């Protein structure tokens, strides 16, 4: 092969490289989400333009998360930081400072009217704002709108893609909301009442009319007192509450004890504050809501 032919081959190779180089070099927008449910929303809106990192992983409890030094590095590497807000990530401000990040956190619940914890007649001395806004599908749509705005602000070139992704996902959420309403309608009115370990379903209750009663407050940080547990056992017996449910992020023993002492059946497990991993029953937000309503219907629809 002559030098000239080598040169041509080399130029051709370069041409191929320069065609594919922009696609290869185009760095994905690095987005950090504080917990798994937010991470799923970001993936749905961001699609393949974003690389999502989640701090609190599947089946883990964000209320009591303690960040490791590696987490500060992950925060520092992110262009966009998405938080739930409403006091959910009490550890986040310190982690942000430790990371030295210049990014301003995006609060995904911006615009949602915060719910206060149902009055227990006493205070644990904590903020009683309920952070679990994602448990209403209408609120999830607000999360998606806030995430869409944040991604467009950080990556204006992706505007059309983010808008199209969000639109498709919002349509799925509308269908999901309808599914929840139909499922609840199948449960007799006087049986729409259950016990969970921590008060994570207040927004679900307000949106769909199933009453949730919990011995622990809106955070898992403080343990239920003997008095709270005793009161709930009395209430289960008096109101003939049909079922108690376990959660994927809390210790099952409290609920098992309440079931044993009250005679209520354990209706199954609900996903409250975290998704499962890929192999679990709720690897996405939509899977999680669907799984939860299936559990509710099967425990409550018939006695
Ligand atoms: Zn919670």
PDB file of C-alpha atoms and ligand atoms in Angstrom:
ATOM      1  CA  UNK A   1       0.000   0.000   0.000  1.00  0.00           C
ATOM      2  CA  UNK A   2       1.405   3.415  -0.969  1.00  0.00           C
ATOM      3  CA  UNK A   3       1.822   6.237   1.491  1.00  0.00           C
ATOM      4  CA  UNK A   4      -0.874   8.082  -0.405  1.00  0.00           C
ATOM      5  CA  UNK A   5      -3.346   5.218   0.045  1.00  0.00           C
ATOM      6  CA  UNK A   6      -2.445   5.074   3.739  1.00  0.00           C
ATOM      7  CA  UNK A   7      -3.159   8.776   3.970  1.00  0.00           C
ATOM      8  CA  UNK A   8      -6.551   8.325   2.301  1.00  0.00           C
ATOM      9  CA  UNK A   9      -7.444   5.460   4.625  1.00  0.00           C
ATOM     10  CA  UNK A  10      -6.357   7.563   7.579  1.00  0.00           C
ATOM     11  CA  UNK A  11      -8.436  10.531   6.390  1.00  0.00           C
ATOM     12  CA  UNK A  12     -11.433   8.259   5.930  1.00  0.00           C
ATOM     13  CA  UNK A  13     -11.005   6.940   9.450  1.00  0.00           C
ATOM     14  CA  UNK A  14     -10.827  10.519  10.736  1.00  0.00           C
ATOM     15  CA  UNK A  15     -13.988  11.401   8.836  1.00  0.00           C
ATOM     16  CA  UNK A  16     -15.827   8.521  10.500  1.00  0.00           C
ATOM     17  CA  UNK A  17     -14.516   9.686  13.866  1.00  0.00           C
ATOM     18  CA  UNK A  18     -15.587  13.273  13.319  1.00  0.00           C
ATOM     19  CA  UNK A  19     -19.097  12.177  12.382  1.00  0.00           C
ATOM     20  CA  UNK A  20     -19.515  10.072  15.490  1.00  0.00           C
ATOM     21  CA  UNK A  21     -17.432  12.260  17.801  1.00  0.00           C
ATOM     22  CA  UNK A  22     -20.192  14.712  18.797  1.00  0.00           C
ATOM     23  CA  UNK A  23     -22.472  11.843  19.777  1.00  0.00           C
ATOM     24  CA  UNK A  24     -19.712  10.201  21.785  1.00  0.00           C
ATOM     25  CA  UNK A  25     -18.419  13.391  23.321  1.00  0.00           C
ATOM     26  CA  UNK A  26     -21.836  14.707  24.231  1.00  0.00           C
ATOM     27  CA  UNK A  27     -21.767  14.289  27.952  1.00  0.00           C
ATOM     28  CA  UNK A  28     -24.951  13.299  29.626  1.00  0.00           C
ATOM     29  CA  UNK A  29     -26.336  15.786  32.113  1.00  0.00           C
ATOM     30  CA  UNK A  30     -25.359  14.518  35.576  1.00  0.00           C
ATOM     31  CA  UNK A  31     -28.368  14.630  37.857  1.00  0.00           C
ATOM     32  CA  UNK A  32     -28.443  13.568  41.482  1.00  0.00           C
ATOM     33  CA  UNK A  33     -31.726  12.609  43.131  1.00  0.00           C
ATOM     34  CA  UNK A  34     -31.877  12.187  46.903  1.00  0.00           C
ATOM     35  CA  UNK A  35     -33.956   8.969  46.876  1.00  0.00           C
ATOM     36  CA  UNK A  36     -35.218   6.227  44.569  1.00  0.00           C
ATOM     37  CA  UNK A  37     -38.699   7.605  43.780  1.00  0.00           C
ATOM     38  CA  UNK A  38     -37.268  10.975  42.704  1.00  0.00           C
ATOM     39  CA  UNK A  39     -34.596   9.146  40.701  1.00  0.00           C
ATOM     40  CA  UNK A  40     -37.331   7.353  38.758  1.00  0.00           C
ATOM     41  CA  UNK A  41     -39.108  10.654  37.967  1.00  0.00           C
ATOM     42  CA  UNK A  42     -35.822  12.146  36.729  1.00  0.00           C
ATOM     43  CA  UNK A  43     -35.143   9.110  34.510  1.00  0.00           C
ATOM     44  CA  UNK A  44     -38.594   9.381  32.965  1.00  0.00           C
ATOM     45  CA  UNK A  45     -38.220  13.090  32.151  1.00  0.00           C
ATOM     46  CA  UNK A  46     -34.515  13.045  31.316  1.00  0.00           C
ATOM     47  CA  UNK A  47     -34.478   9.906  29.183  1.00  0.00           C
ATOM     48  CA  UNK A  48     -31.098   9.199  27.585  1.00  0.00           C
ATOM     49  CA  UNK A  49     -29.856  12.791  27.918  1.00  0.00           C
ATOM     50  CA  UNK A  50     -29.282  12.374  31.653  1.00  0.00           C
ATOM     51  CA  UNK A  51     -27.215  10.191  33.943  1.00  0.00           C
ATOM     52  CA  UNK A  52     -29.059   9.773  37.235  1.00  0.00           C
ATOM     53  CA  UNK A  53     -27.431   9.016  40.575  1.00  0.00           C
ATOM     54  CA  UNK A  54     -29.592   8.241  43.591  1.00  0.00           C
ATOM     55  CA  UNK A  55     -28.311   8.790  47.147  1.00  0.00           C
ATOM     56  CA  UNK A  56     -30.761   6.678  49.179  1.00  0.00           C
ATOM     57  CA  UNK A  57     -31.169   3.443  47.269  1.00  0.00           C
ATOM     58  CA  UNK A  58     -33.939   0.843  46.895  1.00  0.00           C
ATOM     59  CA  UNK A  59     -35.684  -0.363  50.075  1.00  0.00           C
ATOM     60  CA  UNK A  60     -33.726   2.171  52.150  1.00  0.00           C
ATOM     61  CA  UNK A  61     -35.104   4.682  54.598  1.00  0.00           C
ATOM     62  CA  UNK A  62     -34.332   8.302  53.688  1.00  0.00           C
ATOM     63  CA  UNK A  63     -35.534   9.575  57.090  1.00  0.00           C
ATOM     64  CA  UNK A  64     -32.539   8.094  58.866  1.00  0.00           C
ATOM     65  CA  UNK A  65     -29.940   8.129  56.071  1.00  0.00           C
ATOM     66  CA  UNK A  66     -26.392   8.962  57.093  1.00  0.00           C
ATOM     67  CA  UNK A  67     -24.284  10.106  54.140  1.00  0.00           C
ATOM     68  CA  UNK A  68     -20.817   8.640  53.579  1.00  0.00           C
ATOM     69  CA  UNK A  69     -17.809  10.602  52.218  1.00  0.00           C
ATOM     70  CA  UNK A  70     -18.465   9.008  48.793  1.00  0.00           C
ATOM     71  CA  UNK A  71     -21.909  10.658  48.786  1.00  0.00           C
ATOM     72  CA  UNK A  72     -20.319  14.123  49.085  1.00  0.00           C
ATOM     73  CA  UNK A  73     -18.301  13.287  45.947  1.00  0.00           C
ATOM     74  CA  UNK A  74     -21.464  12.249  44.117  1.00  0.00           C
ATOM     75  CA  UNK A  75     -23.141  15.524  45.107  1.00  0.00           C
ATOM     76  CA  UNK A  76     -20.091  17.490  43.945  1.00  0.00           C
ATOM     77  CA  UNK A  77     -20.148  15.744  40.552  1.00  0.00           C
ATOM     78  CA  UNK A  78     -23.815  16.544  39.844  1.00  0.00           C
ATOM     79  CA  UNK A  79     -24.912  19.435  37.649  1.00  0.00           C
ATOM     80  CA  UNK A  80     -28.496  19.240  38.886  1.00  0.00           C
ATOM     81  CA  UNK A  81     -29.525  18.179  42.407  1.00  0.00           C
ATOM     82  CA  UNK A  82     -33.151  17.189  42.926  1.00  0.00           C
ATOM     83  CA  UNK A  83     -34.579  16.982  46.451  1.00  0.00           C
ATOM     84  CA  UNK A  84     -38.029  16.246  47.828  1.00  0.00           C
ATOM     85  CA  UNK A  85     -38.020  19.058  50.381  1.00  0.00           C
ATOM     86  CA  UNK A  86     -40.736  19.386  53.076  1.00  0.00           C
ATOM     87  CA  UNK A  87     -38.135  18.330  55.647  1.00  0.00           C
ATOM     88  CA  UNK A  88     -37.642  14.829  54.174  1.00  0.00           C
ATOM     89  CA  UNK A  89     -33.878  15.055  53.720  1.00  0.00           C
ATOM     90  CA  UNK A  90     -32.794  16.579  57.033  1.00  0.00           C
ATOM     91  CA  UNK A  91     -29.205  15.523  56.292  1.00  0.00           C
ATOM     92  CA  UNK A  92     -28.999  17.219  52.877  1.00  0.00           C
ATOM     93  CA  UNK A  93     -27.966  20.787  53.804  1.00  0.00           C
ATOM     94  CA  UNK A  94     -24.900  19.487  55.648  1.00  0.00           C
ATOM     95  CA  UNK A  95     -24.039  17.104  52.830  1.00  0.00           C
ATOM     96  CA  UNK A  96     -24.289  19.947  50.289  1.00  0.00           C
ATOM     97  CA  UNK A  97     -21.915  22.069  52.378  1.00  0.00           C
ATOM     98  CA  UNK A  98     -19.483  19.166  52.790  1.00  0.00           C
ATOM     99  CA  UNK A  99     -19.506  18.555  49.031  1.00  0.00           C
ATOM    100  CA  UNK A 100     -18.659  22.158  48.176  1.00  0.00           C
ATOM    101  CA  UNK A 101     -21.198  22.063  45.326  1.00  0.00           C
ATOM    102  CA  UNK A 102     -22.242  25.313  43.695  1.00  0.00           C
ATOM    103  CA  UNK A 103     -25.499  23.810  42.411  1.00  0.00           C
ATOM    104  CA  UNK A 104     -28.717  25.091  43.965  1.00  0.00           C
ATOM    105  CA  UNK A 105     -30.975  22.184  44.895  1.00  0.00           C
ATOM    106  CA  UNK A 106     -34.210  21.814  42.986  1.00  0.00           C
ATOM    107  CA  UNK A 107     -37.161  21.223  45.336  1.00  0.00           C
ATOM    108  CA  UNK A 108     -39.463  18.829  43.468  1.00  0.00           C
ATOM    109  CA  UNK A 109     -42.452  19.503  45.760  1.00  0.00           C
ATOM    110  CA  UNK A 110     -42.436  23.250  44.980  1.00  0.00           C
ATOM    111  CA  UNK A 111     -46.053  24.359  44.558  1.00  0.00           C
ATOM    112  CA  UNK A 112     -47.557  21.429  46.501  1.00  0.00           C
ATOM    113  CA  UNK A 113     -49.595  22.427  49.539  1.00  0.00           C
ATOM    114  CA  UNK A 114     -47.861  20.703  52.469  1.00  0.00           C
ATOM    115  CA  UNK A 115     -49.950  18.493  54.701  1.00  0.00           C
ATOM    116  CA  UNK A 116     -49.418  18.509  58.451  1.00  0.00           C
ATOM    117  CA  UNK A 117     -49.285  15.272  60.382  1.00  0.00           C
ATOM    118  CA  UNK A 118     -52.665  14.149  61.701  1.00  0.00           C
ATOM    119  CA  UNK A 119     -53.013  15.407  65.257  1.00  0.00           C
ATOM    120  CA  UNK A 120     -51.978  12.750  67.781  1.00  0.00           C
ATOM    121  CA  UNK A 121     -52.809  15.040  70.674  1.00  0.00           C
ATOM    122  CA  UNK A 122     -49.128  15.444  71.444  1.00  0.00           C
ATOM    123  CA  UNK A 123     -45.965  16.511  69.748  1.00  0.00           C
ATOM    124  CA  UNK A 124     -42.662  14.644  69.501  1.00  0.00           C
ATOM    125  CA  UNK A 125     -40.915  17.973  69.224  1.00  0.00           C
ATOM    126  CA  UNK A 126     -40.287  17.414  65.492  1.00  0.00           C
ATOM    127  CA  UNK A 127     -41.457  19.402  62.527  1.00  0.00           C
ATOM    128  CA  UNK A 128     -44.849  17.886  61.756  1.00  0.00           C
ATOM    129  CA  UNK A 129     -44.805  18.698  58.009  1.00  0.00           C
ATOM    130  CA  UNK A 130     -45.587  15.532  56.076  1.00  0.00           C
ATOM    131  CA  UNK A 131     -42.955  15.020  53.337  1.00  0.00           C
ATOM    132  CA  UNK A 132     -44.603  12.029  51.577  1.00  0.00           C
ATOM    133  CA  UNK A 133     -46.300  14.129  48.870  1.00  0.00           C
ATOM    134  CA  UNK A 134     -45.502  11.564  46.124  1.00  0.00           C
ATOM    135  CA  UNK A 135     -48.181   9.225  47.482  1.00  0.00           C
ATOM    136  CA  UNK A 136     -50.792  11.237  45.578  1.00  0.00           C
ATOM    137  CA  UNK A 137     -50.451  10.799  41.815  1.00  0.00           C
ATOM    138  CA  UNK A 138     -51.672  14.382  41.240  1.00  0.00           C
ATOM    139  CA  UNK A 139     -48.687  15.528  43.296  1.00  0.00           C
ATOM    140  CA  UNK A 140     -46.346  13.289  41.287  1.00  0.00           C
ATOM    141  CA  UNK A 141     -47.347  15.363  38.267  1.00  0.00           C
ATOM    142  CA  UNK A 142     -46.109  18.492  40.074  1.00  0.00           C
ATOM    143  CA  UNK A 143     -42.787  16.734  40.767  1.00  0.00           C
ATOM    144  CA  UNK A 144     -42.510  15.953  37.044  1.00  0.00           C
ATOM    145  CA  UNK A 145     -43.227  19.578  36.033  1.00  0.00           C
ATOM    146  CA  UNK A 146     -40.581  20.874  38.458  1.00  0.00           C
ATOM    147  CA  UNK A 147     -38.025  18.332  37.241  1.00  0.00           C
ATOM    148  CA  UNK A 148     -38.784  19.197  33.606  1.00  0.00           C
ATOM    149  CA  UNK A 149     -38.174  22.921  34.307  1.00  0.00           C
ATOM    150  CA  UNK A 150     -34.912  22.148  36.121  1.00  0.00           C
ATOM    151  CA  UNK A 151     -33.557  19.928  33.338  1.00  0.00           C
ATOM    152  CA  UNK A 152     -34.424  22.509  30.671  1.00  0.00           C
ATOM    153  CA  UNK A 153     -32.723  25.244  32.707  1.00  0.00           C
ATOM    154  CA  UNK A 154     -29.549  23.154  32.986  1.00  0.00           C
ATOM    155  CA  UNK A 155     -29.619  21.797  29.419  1.00  0.00           C
ATOM    156  CA  UNK A 156     -31.638  24.120  27.134  1.00  0.00           C
ATOM    157  CA  UNK A 157     -30.649  22.061  24.072  1.00  0.00           C
ATOM    158  CA  UNK A 158     -32.737  19.193  25.437  1.00  0.00           C
ATOM    159  CA  UNK A 159     -35.922  21.243  25.809  1.00  0.00           C
ATOM    160  CA  UNK A 160     -37.911  19.438  23.108  1.00  0.00           C
ATOM    161  CA  UNK A 161     -36.807  16.010  24.359  1.00  0.00           C
ATOM    162  CA  UNK A 162     -37.613  16.791  28.005  1.00  0.00           C
ATOM    163  CA  UNK A 163     -41.019  18.185  27.063  1.00  0.00           C
ATOM    164  CA  UNK A 164     -41.877  15.146  24.957  1.00  0.00           C
ATOM    165  CA  UNK A 165     -40.704  12.717  27.679  1.00  0.00           C
ATOM    166  CA  UNK A 166     -42.649  14.561  30.388  1.00  0.00           C
ATOM    167  CA  UNK A 167     -45.781  14.680  28.261  1.00  0.00           C
ATOM    168  CA  UNK A 168     -45.689  10.918  27.663  1.00  0.00           C
ATOM    169  CA  UNK A 169     -45.024  10.209  31.342  1.00  0.00           C
ATOM    170  CA  UNK A 170     -47.758  12.586  32.545  1.00  0.00           C
ATOM    171  CA  UNK A 171     -50.256  10.714  30.360  1.00  0.00           C
ATOM    172  CA  UNK A 172     -49.220   7.479  32.120  1.00  0.00           C
ATOM    173  CA  UNK A 173     -49.692   9.175  35.495  1.00  0.00           C
ATOM    174  CA  UNK A 174     -53.192  10.310  34.505  1.00  0.00           C
ATOM    175  CA  UNK A 175     -54.072   6.712  33.644  1.00  0.00           C
ATOM    176  CA  UNK A 176     -52.540   5.574  36.955  1.00  0.00           C
ATOM    177  CA  UNK A 177     -54.602   8.094  38.933  1.00  0.00           C
ATOM    178  CA  UNK A 178     -57.757   6.743  37.302  1.00  0.00           C
ATOM    179  CA  UNK A 179     -56.656   3.187  38.148  1.00  0.00           C
ATOM    180  CA  UNK A 180     -56.244   4.094  41.827  1.00  0.00           C
ATOM    181  CA  UNK A 181     -59.710   5.681  41.976  1.00  0.00           C
ATOM    182  CA  UNK A 182     -61.311   2.617  40.378  1.00  0.00           C
ATOM    183  CA  UNK A 183     -59.471   0.290  42.771  1.00  0.00           C
ATOM    184  CA  UNK A 184     -60.573   2.250  45.837  1.00  0.00           C
ATOM    185  CA  UNK A 185     -64.154   2.337  44.538  1.00  0.00           C
ATOM    186  CA  UNK A 186     -64.114  -1.479  44.681  1.00  0.00           C
ATOM    187  CA  UNK A 187     -63.523  -1.395  48.457  1.00  0.00           C
ATOM    188  CA  UNK A 188     -66.669  -0.983  50.601  1.00  0.00           C
ATOM    189  CA  UNK A 189     -66.670   2.472  52.254  1.00  0.00           C
ATOM    190  CA  UNK A 190     -66.638   1.145  55.825  1.00  0.00           C
ATOM    191  CA  UNK A 191     -63.543  -0.988  55.092  1.00  0.00           C
ATOM    192  CA  UNK A 192     -61.343   1.826  53.704  1.00  0.00           C
ATOM    193  CA  UNK A 193     -59.256   2.043  56.864  1.00  0.00           C
ATOM    194  CA  UNK A 194     -55.909   0.435  57.635  1.00  0.00           C
ATOM    195  CA  UNK A 195     -52.881   0.586  59.927  1.00  0.00           C
ATOM    196  CA  UNK A 196     -49.290   1.145  58.751  1.00  0.00           C
ATOM    197  CA  UNK A 197     -46.192   1.617  60.872  1.00  0.00           C
ATOM    198  CA  UNK A 198     -45.303   5.206  59.987  1.00  0.00           C
ATOM    199  CA  UNK A 199     -47.535   8.014  58.787  1.00  0.00           C
ATOM    200  CA  UNK A 200     -46.504   7.932  55.105  1.00  0.00           C
ATOM    201  CA  UNK A 201     -49.870   7.819  53.354  1.00  0.00           C
ATOM    202  CA  UNK A 202     -51.520  11.093  54.386  1.00  0.00           C
ATOM    203  CA  UNK A 203     -51.490  12.469  50.826  1.00  0.00           C
ATOM    204  CA  UNK A 204     -52.883   9.173  49.514  1.00  0.00           C
ATOM    205  CA  UNK A 205     -55.621   9.389  52.147  1.00  0.00           C
ATOM    206  CA  UNK A 206     -56.491  12.991  51.214  1.00  0.00           C
ATOM    207  CA  UNK A 207     -56.556  12.192  47.479  1.00  0.00           C
ATOM    208  CA  UNK A 208     -58.303   8.811  47.468  1.00  0.00           C
ATOM    209  CA  UNK A 209     -60.264   8.478  50.690  1.00  0.00           C
ATOM    210  CA  UNK A 210     -58.570   5.485  52.340  1.00  0.00           C
ATOM    211  CA  UNK A 211     -57.810   6.194  55.976  1.00  0.00           C
ATOM    212  CA  UNK A 212     -54.332   5.286  57.259  1.00  0.00           C
ATOM    213  CA  UNK A 213     -53.573   5.172  60.963  1.00  0.00           C
ATOM    214  CA  UNK A 214     -49.961   4.888  62.155  1.00  0.00           C
ATOM    215  CA  UNK A 215     -48.324   4.530  65.579  1.00  0.00           C
ATOM    216  CA  UNK A 216     -45.210   6.312  64.307  1.00  0.00           C
ATOM    217  CA  UNK A 217     -45.352   9.879  63.046  1.00  0.00           C
ATOM    218  CA  UNK A 218     -44.374  11.267  59.644  1.00  0.00           C
ATOM    219  CA  UNK A 219     -40.757  10.256  60.258  1.00  0.00           C
ATOM    220  CA  UNK A 220     -39.321   6.881  61.238  1.00  0.00           C
ATOM    221  CA  UNK A 221     -36.774   8.614  63.477  1.00  0.00           C
ATOM    222  CA  UNK A 222     -38.779   8.400  66.688  1.00  0.00           C
ATOM    223  CA  UNK A 223     -40.169   5.118  67.968  1.00  0.00           C
ATOM    224  CA  UNK A 224     -43.838   4.702  68.741  1.00  0.00           C
ATOM    225  CA  UNK A 225     -44.562   5.027  72.450  1.00  0.00           C
ATOM    226  CA  UNK A 226     -46.304   2.244  74.390  1.00  0.00           C
ATOM    227  CA  UNK A 227     -49.228   4.622  74.770  1.00  0.00           C
ATOM    228  CA  UNK A 228     -49.497   5.174  70.972  1.00  0.00           C
ATOM    229  CA  UNK A 229     -49.410   1.414  70.367  1.00  0.00           C
ATOM    230  CA  UNK A 230     -52.006   0.743  73.080  1.00  0.00           C
ATOM    231  CA  UNK A 231     -54.303   3.392  71.651  1.00  0.00           C
ATOM    232  CA  UNK A 232     -54.070   1.904  68.161  1.00  0.00           C
ATOM    233  CA  UNK A 233     -54.852  -1.613  69.405  1.00  0.00           C
ATOM    234  CA  UNK A 234     -57.969  -0.248  71.141  1.00  0.00           C
ATOM    235  CA  UNK A 235     -58.949   1.626  67.981  1.00  0.00           C
ATOM    236  CA  UNK A 236     -58.538  -1.482  65.767  1.00  0.00           C
ATOM    237  CA  UNK A 237     -60.869  -3.454  68.049  1.00  0.00           C
ATOM    238  CA  UNK A 238     -63.419  -0.659  68.455  1.00  0.00           C
ATOM    239  CA  UNK A 239     -63.576   0.310  64.761  1.00  0.00           C
ATOM    240  CA  UNK A 240     -63.072  -3.248  63.466  1.00  0.00           C
ATOM    241  CA  UNK A 241     -60.162  -2.114  61.262  1.00  0.00           C
ATOM    242  CA  UNK A 242     -59.665  -5.042  58.868  1.00  0.00           C
ATOM    243  CA  UNK A 243     -55.942  -5.046  58.180  1.00  0.00           C
ATOM    244  CA  UNK A 244     -52.517  -3.827  59.208  1.00  0.00           C
ATOM    245  CA  UNK A 245     -49.705  -3.439  56.668  1.00  0.00           C
ATOM    246  CA  UNK A 246     -45.937  -3.733  56.764  1.00  0.00           C
ATOM    247  CA  UNK A 247     -43.718  -1.249  54.906  1.00  0.00           C
ATOM    248  CA  UNK A 248     -40.536  -1.917  52.990  1.00  0.00           C
ATOM    249  CA  UNK A 249     -38.591   0.730  54.913  1.00  0.00           C
ATOM    250  CA  UNK A 250     -39.646   0.005  58.500  1.00  0.00           C
ATOM    251  CA  UNK A 251     -39.077  -2.691  61.106  1.00  0.00           C
ATOM    252  CA  UNK A 252     -41.894  -5.273  60.740  1.00  0.00           C
ATOM    253  CA  UNK A 253     -41.958  -6.219  64.451  1.00  0.00           C
ATOM    254  CA  UNK A 254     -44.115  -3.291  65.588  1.00  0.00           C
ATOM    255  CA  UNK A 255     -46.861  -4.121  63.079  1.00  0.00           C
ATOM    256  CA  UNK A 256     -46.618  -7.856  63.813  1.00  0.00           C
ATOM    257  CA  UNK A 257     -47.111  -7.128  67.505  1.00  0.00           C
ATOM    258  CA  UNK A 258     -50.103  -4.881  66.813  1.00  0.00           C
ATOM    259  CA  UNK A 259     -51.642  -7.593  64.610  1.00  0.00           C
ATOM    260  CA  UNK A 260     -51.104 -10.267  67.271  1.00  0.00           C
ATOM    261  CA  UNK A 261     -52.590  -8.137  70.071  1.00  0.00           C
ATOM    262  CA  UNK A 262     -55.550  -6.729  68.123  1.00  0.00           C
ATOM    263  CA  UNK A 263     -56.578  -9.714  66.023  1.00  0.00           C
ATOM    264  CA  UNK A 264     -56.311  -7.702  62.776  1.00  0.00           C
ATOM    265  CA  UNK A 265     -54.750  -9.567  59.866  1.00  0.00           C
ATOM    266  CA  UNK A 266     -51.469  -8.549  58.272  1.00  0.00           C
ATOM    267  CA  UNK A 267     -52.669  -7.458  54.824  1.00  0.00           C
ATOM    268  CA  UNK A 268     -49.259  -7.499  53.196  1.00  0.00           C
ATOM    269  CA  UNK A 269     -46.502  -4.978  52.597  1.00  0.00           C
ATOM    270  CA  UNK A 270     -46.805  -1.489  51.182  1.00  0.00           C
ATOM    271  CA  UNK A 271     -44.071   0.531  49.511  1.00  0.00           C
ATOM    272  CA  UNK A 272     -43.989   3.893  51.211  1.00  0.00           C
ATOM    273  CA  UNK A 273     -40.708   5.785  50.901  1.00  0.00           C
ATOM    274  CA  UNK A 274     -38.570   3.710  48.538  1.00  0.00           C
ATOM    275  CA  UNK A 275     -38.780   1.608  45.403  1.00  0.00           C
ATOM    276  CA  UNK A 276     -37.408  -1.918  45.180  1.00  0.00           C
ATOM    277  CA  UNK A 277     -34.449  -2.918  43.046  1.00  0.00           C
ATOM    278  CA  UNK A 278     -35.008  -4.153  39.483  1.00  0.00           C
ATOM    279  CA  UNK A 279     -35.930  -7.664  40.651  1.00  0.00           C
ATOM    280  CA  UNK A 280     -38.480  -6.502  43.219  1.00  0.00           C
ATOM    281  CA  UNK A 281     -42.193  -5.799  42.898  1.00  0.00           C
ATOM    282  CA  UNK A 282     -41.853  -2.026  42.628  1.00  0.00           C
ATOM    283  CA  UNK A 283     -38.797  -0.921  40.633  1.00  0.00           C
ATOM    284  CA  UNK A 284     -40.635   2.188  39.361  1.00  0.00           C
ATOM    285  CA  UNK A 285     -43.073   4.707  40.835  1.00  0.00           C
ATOM    286  CA  UNK A 286     -45.925   3.425  38.656  1.00  0.00           C
ATOM    287  CA  UNK A 287     -45.187  -0.166  39.734  1.00  0.00           C
ATOM    288  CA  UNK A 288     -45.134   0.974  43.359  1.00  0.00           C
ATOM    289  CA  UNK A 289     -48.558   2.663  43.277  1.00  0.00           C
ATOM    290  CA  UNK A 290     -50.030  -0.278  41.353  1.00  0.00           C
ATOM    291  CA  UNK A 291     -48.592  -2.795  43.791  1.00  0.00           C
ATOM    292  CA  UNK A 292     -49.926  -0.834  46.776  1.00  0.00           C
ATOM    293  CA  UNK A 293     -53.482  -0.604  45.439  1.00  0.00           C
ATOM    294  CA  UNK A 294     -53.460  -4.316  44.616  1.00  0.00           C
ATOM    295  CA  UNK A 295     -52.463  -5.054  48.223  1.00  0.00           C
ATOM    296  CA  UNK A 296     -55.181  -2.766  49.562  1.00  0.00           C
ATOM    297  CA  UNK A 297     -57.889  -4.223  47.366  1.00  0.00           C
ATOM    298  CA  UNK A 298     -56.977  -7.823  48.142  1.00  0.00           C
ATOM    299  CA  UNK A 299     -56.942  -7.180  51.907  1.00  0.00           C
ATOM    300  CA  UNK A 300     -59.986  -4.882  52.106  1.00  0.00           C
ATOM    301  CA  UNK A 301     -62.402  -5.533  49.241  1.00  0.00           C
ATOM    302  CA  UNK A 302     -63.807  -8.706  50.770  1.00  0.00           C
ATOM    303  CA  UNK A 303     -63.870  -9.823  54.381  1.00  0.00           C
TER     304      UNK A 303
HETATM  305 ZN1  LIG B   1     -41.579   8.194  55.547  1.00  0.00          ZN
END
